[in-house]
Amino acid sequence: QKEVEQDPGPLSVPEGAIVSLNCTYSNSAFQYFMWYRQYSRKGPELLMYTYSSGNKEDGRFTAQVDKSSKYISLFIRDSQPSDSATYLCAMSGGTSYGKLTFGQGTILTVHP
Amino acid sequence: ETGVTQTPRHLVMGMTNKKSLKCEQHLGHNAMYWYKQSAKKPLELMFVYSLEERVENNSVPSRFSPECPNSSHLFLHLHTLQPEDSALYLCASSLRVTNTEAFFGQGTRLTVV
């Protein structure tokens, strides 16, 4: 079983839709949870950073962490074509030091 | 721009060649990382450096040799690679190894022929 599971998609939605991206994980020591956005031919860009359980909102983006279910989500409201990218979840904690464990990434396309 | 610069952006090399990837960060960070990104696979951590000292080698074959001469620069020396080593190689940095907010460079797209 992979430490972090993420549905690779692809996911295609119309402009203005609410997008829900999810990851599950198996390591209960994970405490830090991140979402990265990666455009084609670019490096990953840090989008959201959350510590432990709870919600965090930044503009159109909301990150949720449910440690009891080992489940994290990223919601994108009023999605735009410019949101089309691959979204990567990442997490760390426990004895993993600075090591980030990534999901496979979900390819999202928002069409006009 | 994230403050992490990688060169070259693209590299094609034969299996007998020796080449080096370069990474430079202008963020004042003390930790630097090499990751490998292959198609349809999660990013894989290769090496971690903290204040120029290697603190993790994630079971990477010896044909990959990292070098960190100072906290701003990181190299990945490549020799006798295999075609399956073709991938996007990403450099990242963070304030400290215990700080998990990592900032990535654009990557070097490596093709081994």
PDB file of C-alpha atoms in Angstrom, chain B residues 76-113:
ATOM      1  CA  LEU B  76      23.832  16.519  -9.052  1.00  0.00           C
ATOM      2  CA  HIS B  77      26.646  14.778 -10.929  1.00  0.00           C
ATOM      3  CA  LEU B  78      25.513  12.114 -13.369  1.00  0.00           C
ATOM      4  CA  HIS B  79      27.529   9.296 -14.917  1.00  0.00           C
ATOM      5  CA  THR B  80      26.746   6.069 -16.755  1.00  0.00           C
ATOM      6  CA  LEU B  81      23.021   6.614 -16.492  1.00  0.00           C
ATOM      7  CA  GLN B  82      20.354   4.266 -17.802  1.00  0.00           C
ATOM      8  CA  PRO B  83      17.371   5.121 -20.034  1.00  0.00           C
ATOM      9  CA  GLU B  84      15.043   4.559 -17.049  1.00  0.00           C
ATOM     10  CA  ASP B  85      16.769   7.499 -15.342  1.00  0.00           C
ATOM     11  CA  SER B  86      15.062   9.818 -17.819  1.00  0.00           C
ATOM     12  CA  ALA B  87      12.840  12.087 -15.733  1.00  0.00           C
ATOM     13  CA  LEU B  88      12.331  15.610 -14.438  1.00  0.00           C
ATOM     14  CA  TYR B  89      14.882  16.361 -11.711  1.00  0.00           C
ATOM     15  CA  LEU B  90      13.707  18.965  -9.260  1.00  0.00           C
ATOM     16  CA  CYS B  91      15.708  20.932  -6.759  1.00  0.00           C
ATOM     17  CA  ALA B  92      14.001  22.413  -3.702  1.00  0.00           C
ATOM     18  CA  SER B  93      14.978  24.397  -0.642  1.00  0.00           C
ATOM     19  CA  SER B  94      13.470  25.163   2.753  1.00  0.00           C
ATOM     20  CA  LEU B  95      14.456  27.366   5.647  1.00  0.00           C
ATOM     21  CA  ARG B  96      15.581  24.356   7.678  1.00  0.00           C
ATOM     22  CA  VAL B  97      15.238  20.580   7.243  1.00  0.00           C
ATOM     23  CA  THR B  98      12.597  20.662   9.970  1.00  0.00           C
ATOM     24  CA  ASN B  99      10.651  23.304   8.036  1.00  0.00           C
ATOM     25  CA  THR B 100       8.558  21.468   5.484  1.00  0.00           C
ATOM     26  CA  GLU B 101       7.551  24.440   3.329  1.00  0.00           C
ATOM     27  CA  ALA B 102       9.714  23.594   0.358  1.00  0.00           C
ATOM     28  CA  PHE B 103      10.167  25.817  -2.682  1.00  0.00           C
ATOM     29  CA  PHE B 104      10.947  24.137  -5.980  1.00  0.00           C
ATOM     30  CA  GLY B 105      12.912  25.125  -9.028  1.00  0.00           C
ATOM     31  CA  GLN B 106      11.640  24.629 -12.586  1.00  0.00           C
ATOM     32  CA  GLY B 107      13.436  21.340 -12.941  1.00  0.00           C
ATOM     33  CA  THR B 108      15.813  19.813 -15.469  1.00  0.00           C
ATOM     34  CA  ARG B 109      14.182  17.525 -18.025  1.00  0.00           C
ATOM     35  CA  LEU B 110      16.739  14.734 -18.506  1.00  0.00           C
ATOM     36  CA  THR B 111      16.644  12.262 -21.374  1.00  0.00           C
ATOM     37  CA  VAL B 112      19.119   9.397 -21.407  1.00  0.00           C
ATOM     38  CA  VAL B 113      19.636   7.844 -24.838  1.00  0.00           C
TER      39      VAL B 113
END
